[in-house]
CSV table of C-alpha atoms and ligand atoms in Angstrom, one decimal:
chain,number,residue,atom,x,y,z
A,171,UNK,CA,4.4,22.2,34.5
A,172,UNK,CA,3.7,20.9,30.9
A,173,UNK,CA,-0.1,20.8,31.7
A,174,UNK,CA,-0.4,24.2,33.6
A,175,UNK,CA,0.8,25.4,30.0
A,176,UNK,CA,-1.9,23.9,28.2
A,177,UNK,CA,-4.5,24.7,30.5
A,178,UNK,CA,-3.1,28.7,30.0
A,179,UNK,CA,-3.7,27.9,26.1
A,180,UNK,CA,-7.1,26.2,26.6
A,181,UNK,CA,-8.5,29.5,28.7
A,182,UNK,CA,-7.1,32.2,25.8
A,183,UNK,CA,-8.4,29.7,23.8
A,184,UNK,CA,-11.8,30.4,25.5
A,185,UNK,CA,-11.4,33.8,25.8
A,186,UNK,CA,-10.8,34.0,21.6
A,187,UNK,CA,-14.3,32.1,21.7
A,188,UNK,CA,-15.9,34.2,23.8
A,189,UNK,CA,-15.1,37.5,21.7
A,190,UNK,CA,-16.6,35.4,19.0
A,191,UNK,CA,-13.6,35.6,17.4
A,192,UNK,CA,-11.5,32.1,17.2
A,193,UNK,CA,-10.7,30.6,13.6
A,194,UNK,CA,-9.6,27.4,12.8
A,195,UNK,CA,-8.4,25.6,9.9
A,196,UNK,CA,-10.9,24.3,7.4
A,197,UNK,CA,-10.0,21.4,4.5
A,198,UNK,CA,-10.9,21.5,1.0
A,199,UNK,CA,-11.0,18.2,-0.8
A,200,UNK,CA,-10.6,19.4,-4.1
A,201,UNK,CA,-7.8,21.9,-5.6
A,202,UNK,CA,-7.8,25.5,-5.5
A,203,UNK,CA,-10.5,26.7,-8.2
A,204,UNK,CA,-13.4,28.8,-8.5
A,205,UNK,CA,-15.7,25.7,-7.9
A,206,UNK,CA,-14.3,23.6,-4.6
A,207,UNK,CA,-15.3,21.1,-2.4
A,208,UNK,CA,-15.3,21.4,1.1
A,209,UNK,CA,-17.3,19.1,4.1
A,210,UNK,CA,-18.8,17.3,1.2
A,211,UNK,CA,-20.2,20.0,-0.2
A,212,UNK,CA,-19.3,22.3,-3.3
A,213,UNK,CA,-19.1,25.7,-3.0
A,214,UNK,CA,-18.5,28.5,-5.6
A,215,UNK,CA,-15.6,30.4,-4.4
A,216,UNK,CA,-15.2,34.0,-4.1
A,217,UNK,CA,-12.5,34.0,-1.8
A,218,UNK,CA,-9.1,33.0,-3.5
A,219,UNK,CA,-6.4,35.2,-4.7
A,220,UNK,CA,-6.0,33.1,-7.2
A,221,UNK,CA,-6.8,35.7,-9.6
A,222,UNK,CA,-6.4,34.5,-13.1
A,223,UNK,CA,-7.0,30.5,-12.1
A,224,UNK,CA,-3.6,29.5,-12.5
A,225,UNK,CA,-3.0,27.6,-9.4
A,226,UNK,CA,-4.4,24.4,-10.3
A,227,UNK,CA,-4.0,25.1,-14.4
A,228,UNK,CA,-2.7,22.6,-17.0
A,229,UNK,CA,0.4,24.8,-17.7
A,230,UNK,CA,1.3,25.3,-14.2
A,231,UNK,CA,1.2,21.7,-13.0
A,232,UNK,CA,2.7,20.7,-15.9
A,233,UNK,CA,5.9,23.0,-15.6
A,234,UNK,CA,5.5,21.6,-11.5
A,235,UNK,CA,5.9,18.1,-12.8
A,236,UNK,CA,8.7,18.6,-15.5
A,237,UNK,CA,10.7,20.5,-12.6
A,238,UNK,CA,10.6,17.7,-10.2
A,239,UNK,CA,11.6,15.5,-12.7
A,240,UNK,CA,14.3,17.6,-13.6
A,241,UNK,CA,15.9,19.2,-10.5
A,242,UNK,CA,14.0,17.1,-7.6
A,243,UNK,CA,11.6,17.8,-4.7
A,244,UNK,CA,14.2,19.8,-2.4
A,245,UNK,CA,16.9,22.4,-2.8
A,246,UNK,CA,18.8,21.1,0.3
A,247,UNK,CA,20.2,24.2,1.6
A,248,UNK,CA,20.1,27.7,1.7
A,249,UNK,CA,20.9,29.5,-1.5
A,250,UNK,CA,24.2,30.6,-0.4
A,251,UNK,CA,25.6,27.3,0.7
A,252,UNK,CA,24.5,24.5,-2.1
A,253,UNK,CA,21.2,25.2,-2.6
A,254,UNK,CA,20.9,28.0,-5.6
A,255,UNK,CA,20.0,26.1,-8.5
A,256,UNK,CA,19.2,26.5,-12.0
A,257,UNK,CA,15.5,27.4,-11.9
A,258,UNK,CA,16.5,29.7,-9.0
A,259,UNK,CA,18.3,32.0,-10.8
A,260,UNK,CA,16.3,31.9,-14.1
A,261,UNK,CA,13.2,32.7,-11.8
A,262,UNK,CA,15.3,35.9,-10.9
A,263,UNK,CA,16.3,37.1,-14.2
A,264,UNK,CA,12.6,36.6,-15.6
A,265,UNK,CA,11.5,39.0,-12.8
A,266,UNK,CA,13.4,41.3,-13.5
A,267,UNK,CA,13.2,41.3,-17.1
A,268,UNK,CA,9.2,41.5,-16.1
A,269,UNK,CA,9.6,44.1,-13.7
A,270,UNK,CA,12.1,46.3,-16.2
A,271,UNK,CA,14.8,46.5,-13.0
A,272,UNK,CA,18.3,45.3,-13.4
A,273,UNK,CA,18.1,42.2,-10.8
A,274,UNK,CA,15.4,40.4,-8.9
A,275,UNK,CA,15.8,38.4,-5.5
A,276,UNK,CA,13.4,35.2,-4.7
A,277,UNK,CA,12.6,34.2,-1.0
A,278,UNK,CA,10.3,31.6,0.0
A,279,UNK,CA,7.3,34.1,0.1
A,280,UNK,CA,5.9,37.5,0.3
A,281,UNK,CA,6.5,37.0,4.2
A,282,UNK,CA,9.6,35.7,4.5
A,283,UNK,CA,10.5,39.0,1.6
A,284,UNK,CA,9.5,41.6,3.5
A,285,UNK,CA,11.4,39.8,6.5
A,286,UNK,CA,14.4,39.4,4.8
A,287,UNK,CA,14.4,43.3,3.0
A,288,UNK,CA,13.6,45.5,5.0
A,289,UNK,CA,15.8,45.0,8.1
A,290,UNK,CA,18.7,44.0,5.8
A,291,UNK,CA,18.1,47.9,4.7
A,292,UNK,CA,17.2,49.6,8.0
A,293,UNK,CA,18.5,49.6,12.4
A,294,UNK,CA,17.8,51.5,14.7
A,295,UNK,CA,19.2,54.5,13.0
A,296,UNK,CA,17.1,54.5,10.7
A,297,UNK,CA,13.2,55.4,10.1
A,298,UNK,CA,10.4,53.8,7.9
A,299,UNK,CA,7.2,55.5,7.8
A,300,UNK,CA,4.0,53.2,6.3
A,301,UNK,CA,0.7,53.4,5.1
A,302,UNK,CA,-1.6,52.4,8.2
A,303,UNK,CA,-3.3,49.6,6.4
A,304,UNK,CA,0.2,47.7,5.3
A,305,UNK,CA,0.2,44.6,5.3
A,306,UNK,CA,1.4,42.7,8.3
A,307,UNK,CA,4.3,40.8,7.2
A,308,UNK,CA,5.2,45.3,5.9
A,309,UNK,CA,4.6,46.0,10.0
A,310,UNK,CA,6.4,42.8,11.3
A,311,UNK,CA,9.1,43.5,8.9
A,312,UNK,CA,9.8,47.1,9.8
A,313,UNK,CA,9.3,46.5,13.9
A,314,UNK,CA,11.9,43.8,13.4
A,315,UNK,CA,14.4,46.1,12.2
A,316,UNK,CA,14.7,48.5,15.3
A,317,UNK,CA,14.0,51.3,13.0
A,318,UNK,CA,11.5,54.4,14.1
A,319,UNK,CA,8.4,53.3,13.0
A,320,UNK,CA,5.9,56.4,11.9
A,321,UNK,CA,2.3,55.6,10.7
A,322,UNK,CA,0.4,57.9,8.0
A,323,UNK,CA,-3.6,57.5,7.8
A,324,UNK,CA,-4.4,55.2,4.9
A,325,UNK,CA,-3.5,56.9,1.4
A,326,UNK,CA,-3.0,60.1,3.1
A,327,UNK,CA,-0.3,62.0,1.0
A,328,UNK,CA,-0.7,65.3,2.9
A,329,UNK,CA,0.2,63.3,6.4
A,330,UNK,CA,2.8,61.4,4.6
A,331,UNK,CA,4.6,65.0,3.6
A,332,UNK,CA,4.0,66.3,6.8
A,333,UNK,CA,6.2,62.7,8.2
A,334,UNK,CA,8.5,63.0,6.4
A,335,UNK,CA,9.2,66.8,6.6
A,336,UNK,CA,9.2,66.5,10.3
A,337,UNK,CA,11.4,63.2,9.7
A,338,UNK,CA,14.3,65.0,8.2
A,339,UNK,CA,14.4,68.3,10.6
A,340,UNK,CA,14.4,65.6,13.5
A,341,UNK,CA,16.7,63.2,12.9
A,342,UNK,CA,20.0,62.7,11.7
A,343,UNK,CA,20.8,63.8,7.6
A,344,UNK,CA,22.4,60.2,7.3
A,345,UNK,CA,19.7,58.4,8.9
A,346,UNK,CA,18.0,56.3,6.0
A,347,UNK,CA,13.9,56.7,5.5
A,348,UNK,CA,12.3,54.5,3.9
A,349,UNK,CA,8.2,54.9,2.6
A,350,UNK,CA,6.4,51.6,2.3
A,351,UNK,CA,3.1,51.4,1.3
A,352,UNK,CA,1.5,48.5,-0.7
A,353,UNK,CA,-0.2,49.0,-4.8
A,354,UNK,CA,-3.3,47.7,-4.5
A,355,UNK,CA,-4.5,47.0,-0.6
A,356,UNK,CA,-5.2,43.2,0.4
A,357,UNK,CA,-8.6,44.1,2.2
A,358,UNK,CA,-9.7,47.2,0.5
A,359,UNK,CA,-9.1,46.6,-2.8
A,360,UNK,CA,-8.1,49.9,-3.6
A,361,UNK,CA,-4.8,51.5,-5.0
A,362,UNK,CA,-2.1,53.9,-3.5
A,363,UNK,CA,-1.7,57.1,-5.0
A,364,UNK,CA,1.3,56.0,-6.2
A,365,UNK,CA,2.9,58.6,-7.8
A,366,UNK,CA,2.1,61.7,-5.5
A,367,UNK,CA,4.4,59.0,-3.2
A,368,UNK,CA,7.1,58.5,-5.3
A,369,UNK,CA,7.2,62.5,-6.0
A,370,UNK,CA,7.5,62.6,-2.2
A,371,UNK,CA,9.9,60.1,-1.7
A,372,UNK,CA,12.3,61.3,-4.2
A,373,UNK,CA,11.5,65.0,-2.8
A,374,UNK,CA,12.7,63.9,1.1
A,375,UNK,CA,15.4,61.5,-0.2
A,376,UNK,CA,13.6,58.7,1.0
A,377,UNK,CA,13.8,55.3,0.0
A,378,UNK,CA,10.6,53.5,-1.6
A,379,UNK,CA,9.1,49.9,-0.6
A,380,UNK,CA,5.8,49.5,-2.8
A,381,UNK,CA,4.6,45.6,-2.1
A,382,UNK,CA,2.4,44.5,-5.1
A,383,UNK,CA,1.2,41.7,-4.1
A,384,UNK,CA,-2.4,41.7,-4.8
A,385,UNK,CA,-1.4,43.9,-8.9
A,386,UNK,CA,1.0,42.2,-9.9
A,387,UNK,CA,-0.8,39.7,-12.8
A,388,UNK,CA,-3.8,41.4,-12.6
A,389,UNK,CA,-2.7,45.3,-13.9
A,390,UNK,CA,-0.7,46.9,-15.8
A,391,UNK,CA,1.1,46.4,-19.4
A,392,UNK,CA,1.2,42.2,-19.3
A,393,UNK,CA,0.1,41.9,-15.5
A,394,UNK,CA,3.3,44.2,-14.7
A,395,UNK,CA,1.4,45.8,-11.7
A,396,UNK,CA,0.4,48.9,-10.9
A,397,UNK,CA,3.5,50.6,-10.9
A,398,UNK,CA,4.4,49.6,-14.8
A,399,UNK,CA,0.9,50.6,-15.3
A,400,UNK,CA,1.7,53.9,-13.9
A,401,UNK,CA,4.7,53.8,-16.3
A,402,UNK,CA,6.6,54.5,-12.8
A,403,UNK,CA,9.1,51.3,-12.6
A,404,UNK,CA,12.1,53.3,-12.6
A,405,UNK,CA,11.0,55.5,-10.1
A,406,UNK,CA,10.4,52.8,-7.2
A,407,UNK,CA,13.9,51.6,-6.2
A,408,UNK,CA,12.0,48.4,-4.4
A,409,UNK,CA,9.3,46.9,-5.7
A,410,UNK,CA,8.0,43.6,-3.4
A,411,UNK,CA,5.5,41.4,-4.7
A,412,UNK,CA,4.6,37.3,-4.4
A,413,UNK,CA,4.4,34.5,-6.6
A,414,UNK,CA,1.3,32.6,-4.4
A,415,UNK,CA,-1.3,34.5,-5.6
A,416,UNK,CA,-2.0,35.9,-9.6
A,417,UNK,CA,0.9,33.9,-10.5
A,418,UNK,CA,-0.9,30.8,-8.5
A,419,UNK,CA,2.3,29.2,-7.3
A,420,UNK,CA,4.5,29.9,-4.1
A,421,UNK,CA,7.1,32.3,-2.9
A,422,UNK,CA,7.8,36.1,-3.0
A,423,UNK,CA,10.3,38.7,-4.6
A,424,UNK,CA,12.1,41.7,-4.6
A,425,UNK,CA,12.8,43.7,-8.3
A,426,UNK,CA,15.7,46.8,-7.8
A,427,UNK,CA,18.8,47.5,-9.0
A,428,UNK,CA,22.1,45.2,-9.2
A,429,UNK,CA,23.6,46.4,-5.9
A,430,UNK,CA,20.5,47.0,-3.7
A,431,UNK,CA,19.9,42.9,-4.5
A,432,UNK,CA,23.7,42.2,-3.7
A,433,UNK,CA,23.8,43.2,-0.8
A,434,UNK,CA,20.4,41.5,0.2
A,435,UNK,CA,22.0,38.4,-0.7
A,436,UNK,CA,25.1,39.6,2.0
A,437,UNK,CA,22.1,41.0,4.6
A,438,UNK,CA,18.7,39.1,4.3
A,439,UNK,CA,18.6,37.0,6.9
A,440,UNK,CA,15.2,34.8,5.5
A,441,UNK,CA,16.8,34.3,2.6
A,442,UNK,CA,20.7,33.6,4.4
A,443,UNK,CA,19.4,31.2,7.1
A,444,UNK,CA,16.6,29.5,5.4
A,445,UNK,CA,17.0,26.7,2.8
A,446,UNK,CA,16.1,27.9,-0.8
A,447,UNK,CA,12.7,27.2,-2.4
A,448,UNK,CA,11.9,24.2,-4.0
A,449,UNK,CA,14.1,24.2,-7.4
A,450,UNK,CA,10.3,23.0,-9.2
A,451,UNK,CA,8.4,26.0,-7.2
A,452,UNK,CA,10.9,28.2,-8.8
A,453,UNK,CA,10.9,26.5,-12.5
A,454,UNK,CA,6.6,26.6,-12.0
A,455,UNK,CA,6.4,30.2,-10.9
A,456,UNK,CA,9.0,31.3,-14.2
A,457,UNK,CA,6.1,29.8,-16.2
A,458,UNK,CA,4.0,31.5,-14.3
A,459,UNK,CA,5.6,34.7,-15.0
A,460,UNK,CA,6.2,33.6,-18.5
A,461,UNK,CA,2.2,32.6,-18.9
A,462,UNK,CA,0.7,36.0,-17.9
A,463,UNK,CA,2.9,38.1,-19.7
A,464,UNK,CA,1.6,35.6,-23.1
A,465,UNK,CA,-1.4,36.0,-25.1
A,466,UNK,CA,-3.0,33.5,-22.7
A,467,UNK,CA,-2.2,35.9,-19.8
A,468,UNK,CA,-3.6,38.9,-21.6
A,469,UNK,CA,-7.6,37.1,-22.3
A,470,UNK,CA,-7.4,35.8,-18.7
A,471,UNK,CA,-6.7,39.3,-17.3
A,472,UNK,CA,-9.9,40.6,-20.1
A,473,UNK,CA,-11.9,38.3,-18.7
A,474,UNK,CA,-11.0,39.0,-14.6
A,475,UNK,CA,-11.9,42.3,-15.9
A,476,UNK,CA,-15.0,42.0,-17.2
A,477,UNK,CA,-15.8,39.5,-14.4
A,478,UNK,CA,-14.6,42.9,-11.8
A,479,UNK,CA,-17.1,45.0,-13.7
A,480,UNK,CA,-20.3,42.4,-13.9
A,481,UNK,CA,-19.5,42.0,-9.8
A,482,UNK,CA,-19.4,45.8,-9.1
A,483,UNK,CA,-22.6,46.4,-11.2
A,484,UNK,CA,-24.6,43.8,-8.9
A,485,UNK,CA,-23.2,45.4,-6.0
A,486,UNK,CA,-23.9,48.8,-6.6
A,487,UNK,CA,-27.4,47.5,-7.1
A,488,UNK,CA,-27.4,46.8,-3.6
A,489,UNK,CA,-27.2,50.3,-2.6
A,490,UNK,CA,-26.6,51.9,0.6
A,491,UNK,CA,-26.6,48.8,2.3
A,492,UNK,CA,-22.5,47.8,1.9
A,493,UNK,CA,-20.0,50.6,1.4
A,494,UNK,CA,-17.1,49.3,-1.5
A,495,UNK,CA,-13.9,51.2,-2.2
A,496,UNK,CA,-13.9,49.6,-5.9
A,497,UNK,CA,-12.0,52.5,-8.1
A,498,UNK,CA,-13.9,54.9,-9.9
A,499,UNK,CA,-14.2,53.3,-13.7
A,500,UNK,CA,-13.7,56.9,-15.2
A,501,UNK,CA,-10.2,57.5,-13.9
A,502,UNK,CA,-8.8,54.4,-14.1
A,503,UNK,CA,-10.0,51.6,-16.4
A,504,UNK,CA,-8.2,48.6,-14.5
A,505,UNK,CA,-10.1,47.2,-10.9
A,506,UNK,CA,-8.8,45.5,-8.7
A,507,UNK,CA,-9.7,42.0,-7.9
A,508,UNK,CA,-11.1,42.7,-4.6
A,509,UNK,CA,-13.9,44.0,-3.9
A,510,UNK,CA,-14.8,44.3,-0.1
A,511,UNK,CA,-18.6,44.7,1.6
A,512,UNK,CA,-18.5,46.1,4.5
A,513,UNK,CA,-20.6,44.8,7.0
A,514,UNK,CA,-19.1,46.7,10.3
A,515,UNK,CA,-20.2,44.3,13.5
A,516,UNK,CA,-18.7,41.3,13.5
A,517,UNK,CA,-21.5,38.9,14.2
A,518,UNK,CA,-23.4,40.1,11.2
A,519,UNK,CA,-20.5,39.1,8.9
A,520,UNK,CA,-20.4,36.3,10.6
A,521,UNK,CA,-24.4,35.4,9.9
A,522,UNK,CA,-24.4,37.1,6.2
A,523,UNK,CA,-21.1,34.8,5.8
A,524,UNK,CA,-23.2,31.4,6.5
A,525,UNK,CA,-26.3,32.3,4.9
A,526,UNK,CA,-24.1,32.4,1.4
A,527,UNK,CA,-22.8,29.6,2.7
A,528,UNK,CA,-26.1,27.8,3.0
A,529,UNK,CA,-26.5,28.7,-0.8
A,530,UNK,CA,-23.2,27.9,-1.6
A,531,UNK,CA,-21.2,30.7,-1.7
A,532,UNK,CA,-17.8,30.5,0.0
A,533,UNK,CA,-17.3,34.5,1.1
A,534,UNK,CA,-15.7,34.7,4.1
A,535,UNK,CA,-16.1,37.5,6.7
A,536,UNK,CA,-12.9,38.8,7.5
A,537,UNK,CA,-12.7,40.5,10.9
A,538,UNK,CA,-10.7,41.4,13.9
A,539,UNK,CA,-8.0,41.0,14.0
A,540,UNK,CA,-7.2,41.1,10.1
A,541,UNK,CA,-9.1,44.1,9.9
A,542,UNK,CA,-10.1,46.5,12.6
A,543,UNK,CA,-12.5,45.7,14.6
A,544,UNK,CA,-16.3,47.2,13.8
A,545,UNK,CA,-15.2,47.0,10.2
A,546,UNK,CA,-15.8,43.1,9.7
A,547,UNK,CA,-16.4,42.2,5.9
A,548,UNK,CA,-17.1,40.2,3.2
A,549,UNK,CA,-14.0,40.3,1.4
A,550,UNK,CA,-15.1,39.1,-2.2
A,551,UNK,CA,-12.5,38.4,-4.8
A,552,UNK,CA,-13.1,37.7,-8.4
A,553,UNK,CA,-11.1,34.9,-10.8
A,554,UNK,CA,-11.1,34.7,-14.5
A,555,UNK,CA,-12.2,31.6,-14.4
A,556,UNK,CA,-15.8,32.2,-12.9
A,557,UNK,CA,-18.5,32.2,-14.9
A,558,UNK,CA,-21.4,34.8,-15.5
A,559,UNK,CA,-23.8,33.1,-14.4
A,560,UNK,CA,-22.3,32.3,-10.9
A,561,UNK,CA,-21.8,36.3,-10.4
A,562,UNK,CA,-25.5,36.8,-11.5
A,563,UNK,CA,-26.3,34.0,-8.6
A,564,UNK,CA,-24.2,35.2,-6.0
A,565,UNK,CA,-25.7,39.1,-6.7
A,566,UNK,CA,-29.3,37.5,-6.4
A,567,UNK,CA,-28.3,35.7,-2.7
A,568,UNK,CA,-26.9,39.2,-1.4
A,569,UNK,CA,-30.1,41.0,-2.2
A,570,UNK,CA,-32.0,38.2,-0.8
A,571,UNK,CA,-30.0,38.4,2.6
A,572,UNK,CA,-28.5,41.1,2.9
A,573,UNK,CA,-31.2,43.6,3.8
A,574,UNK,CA,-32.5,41.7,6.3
A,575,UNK,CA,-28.9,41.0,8.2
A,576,UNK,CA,-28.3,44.3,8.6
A,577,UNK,CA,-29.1,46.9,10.6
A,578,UNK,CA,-31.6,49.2,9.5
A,579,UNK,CA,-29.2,51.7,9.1
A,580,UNK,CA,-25.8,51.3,7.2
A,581,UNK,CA,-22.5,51.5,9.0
A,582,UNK,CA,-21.1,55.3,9.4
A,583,UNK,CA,-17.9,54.0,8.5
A,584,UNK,CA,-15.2,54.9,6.6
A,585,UNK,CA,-12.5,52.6,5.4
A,586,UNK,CA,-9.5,52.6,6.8
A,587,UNK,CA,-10.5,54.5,9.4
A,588,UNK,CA,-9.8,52.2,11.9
A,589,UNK,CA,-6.3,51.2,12.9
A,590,UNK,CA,-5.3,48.3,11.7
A,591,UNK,CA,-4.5,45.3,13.8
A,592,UNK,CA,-0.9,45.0,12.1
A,593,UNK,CA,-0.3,48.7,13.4
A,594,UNK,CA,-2.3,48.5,16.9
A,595,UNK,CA,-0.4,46.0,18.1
A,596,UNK,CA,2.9,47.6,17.2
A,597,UNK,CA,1.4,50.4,19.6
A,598,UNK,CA,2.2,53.5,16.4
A,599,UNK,CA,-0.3,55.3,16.0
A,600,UNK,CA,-1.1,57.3,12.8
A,601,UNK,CA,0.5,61.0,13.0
B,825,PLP,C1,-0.2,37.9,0.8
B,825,PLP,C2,0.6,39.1,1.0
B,825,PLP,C3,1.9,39.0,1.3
B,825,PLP,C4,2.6,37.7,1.7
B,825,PLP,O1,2.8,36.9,0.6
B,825,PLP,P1,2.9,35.3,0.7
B,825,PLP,O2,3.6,34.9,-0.5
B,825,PLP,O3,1.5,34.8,0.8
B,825,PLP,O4,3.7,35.1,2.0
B,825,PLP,C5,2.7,40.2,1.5
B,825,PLP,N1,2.1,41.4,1.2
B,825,PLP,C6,0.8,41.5,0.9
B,825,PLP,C7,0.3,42.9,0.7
B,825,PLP,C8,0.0,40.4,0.8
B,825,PLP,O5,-1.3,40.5,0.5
């Protein structure tokens, strides 16, 4: 029986090779950093979200240590039996101090956050309407709950209104609705209009998610995110966001008010029936918090910056050749980290991929099913911590391979124009 199983595994196995399309786990011999070593070789790494080098910093693995030493290496339950301890809660009130909303709740990660809110908040009853490129711990999250799920195309305000105005007419006036949509967008790199949705959401009574994960550090007033930037913190009744990337260490959060984050505690299943993060994670990722709202946090977001804007420049050089969605510098001075090349077909990301690789460049092609297929990419992220120079080298290898990777002409694509994996497989479609 056992072995009829393994041979089903072994021929979707096959099948995932054949679309060209398996992945497997790769290990780095060296710590997270903007120089790593993998298969003996070192690589310069564009692909972290380690955003401001933190992960592997003095500061951070010292604050590791002195937590381990002080409260162990394991909470030993969940945070509602015997497992809520010191660091725990000061973790929580130094988010919400950070985030300027009365409480904060931790969880284990981003994940297990969005796992944990948003069916604590919504059933079957109830409807929540996201962005189409949401994140898929946003779409596994909301399909869990039973709730109506409605899809609007990616940053589409006008589609959005028109969801939520046929929302209301249709369903019950006590149904809940609830808007999630991410800040800044894990593959694109670009932002949300954020405040045309919060003036929507508050218009159609409808309760706001915004996940942060990929600003929170990196923009705003000390690394607040995108919302603070916006000066719109008091206007998004649930702001999501992790610890495992700008702020280098492990686990995720939600910032609201006082009774929104009581009753998570009374609903959230990841965080009710899943033991409590180590105490030392939590006492690392308050330093963390701590550290990027500092001086220190304030010259490594200057230099991510400036790092964003030397990348961008080499880019555009390239021309017509990749298609970016890096923000328009006039509008809004902050980028985002992430700055994505589109490469559309799947094998040529692949190939461009491995030729930086040869060089040693670790850019990895993100494609189907992260992305949707025909809009495979290099997704290249930036760090404080990189160096001029290695930007001006890595902008000299594209020019020398991209042109000839690609096909003569570039991709007619548009991004996000694709459903998402995430959403696809939920079987919404965009309305
Ligand atoms: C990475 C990410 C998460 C998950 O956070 P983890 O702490 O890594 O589990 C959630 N949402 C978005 C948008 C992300 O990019």
């Amino acid at each position: 029986m056992s072995k009829d199983h393994t041979d089903a595994a072994r021929e979707e196995l096959g099948r995932i090779t054949d679309a060209g399309l398996l992945r497997r786990l790769r290990t780095l011999d060296s710590p997270q950093g903007c120089v790593i070593e993998r298969d003996g070789r070192r690589l310069v790494n564009f692909s972290s979200n380690d955003y401001l080098g933190l992960a592997a910093s003095e500061p951070l693995k010292e604050a590791m240590i002195e937590g381990v030493q002080r409260f162990g290496a394991g909470a030993g339950a969940s945070r509602l039996v015997c497992g809520n301890l010191a660091p725990h809660q000061e973790l929580e009130e130094t988010l919400a101090q950070f985030k300027s909303t009365e409480a904060a709740l931790a969880f284990n990660s981003g994940y297990a956050t969005a796992l944990g809110v948003i069916p604590a908040l919504c059933g079957k009853e109830d409807v929540i309407i996201l962005d189409k490129l949401s994140h898929a711990s946003l779409i596994d999250a909301a399909k869990l709950s039973g709730a109506t799920l409605r899809i609007f195309p990616h940053n589409n305000v006008e589609r959005l209104e028109n969801l939520l105005k046929t929302v209301r007419a249709r369903h019950d006036s006590n149904a809940r609705v609830l808007v999630v949509t991410e800040s800044v967008f894990s593959m694109d790199g670009d932002f949300a209009p954020l405040s045309e949705i919060v003036a929507l959401a508050e218009h159609h009574d409808a309760l706001l998610l915004v996940d942060e994960a990929h600003a929170v550090g990196v923009l705003g007033p000390q690394g607040r995110g995108l919302v603070a930037a916006l000066g719109l913190e008091k206007r998004v009744p649930l702001q999501m966001g992790t610890l495992s990337k700008a702020l280098g260490t492990s686990g995720g959060y939600l910032a609201a008010s006082r009774a929104m984050v009581d009753l998570l505690i009374n609903k959230a299943r990841s965080l009710i029936y899943s033991t409590a993060p180590p105490p030392a994670v939590a006492f690392a990722a308050t330093a963390a918090v701590r550290l990027v709202q500092s001086e220190a946090g304030a010259s490594l977001r200057e230099r991510l910056q400036a790092n964003i804007r030397q990348a961008k420049g080499g880019i555009a050089a390239l021309g017509s050749t990749v298609v970016t969605t890096v923000q328009d510098s006039e509008s809004f001075p902050l980028q985002s980290a992430i700055l994505p090349l589109i490469i559309g077909d799947e094998t040529t990301a692949m190939q461009i991929a491995e030729a930086l690789h040869q060089e040693g460049f670790l850019i990895p092609a993100i494609r189907y099913p992260t992305v949707a297929r025909g809009s495979a990419r290099l997704r290249l992220t930036l760090s404080a911590l990189h160096e001029g120079t290695q930007i001006e080298s890595l902008i000299a290898c594209l020019h020398r391979h991209m042109p000839e990777l690609l096909p003569a002409a570039p991709p007619a694509l548009q991004v996000g124009s694709d459903e998402s994996f995430a959403s696809r497989e939920c079987g919404i479609e965009a309305k």
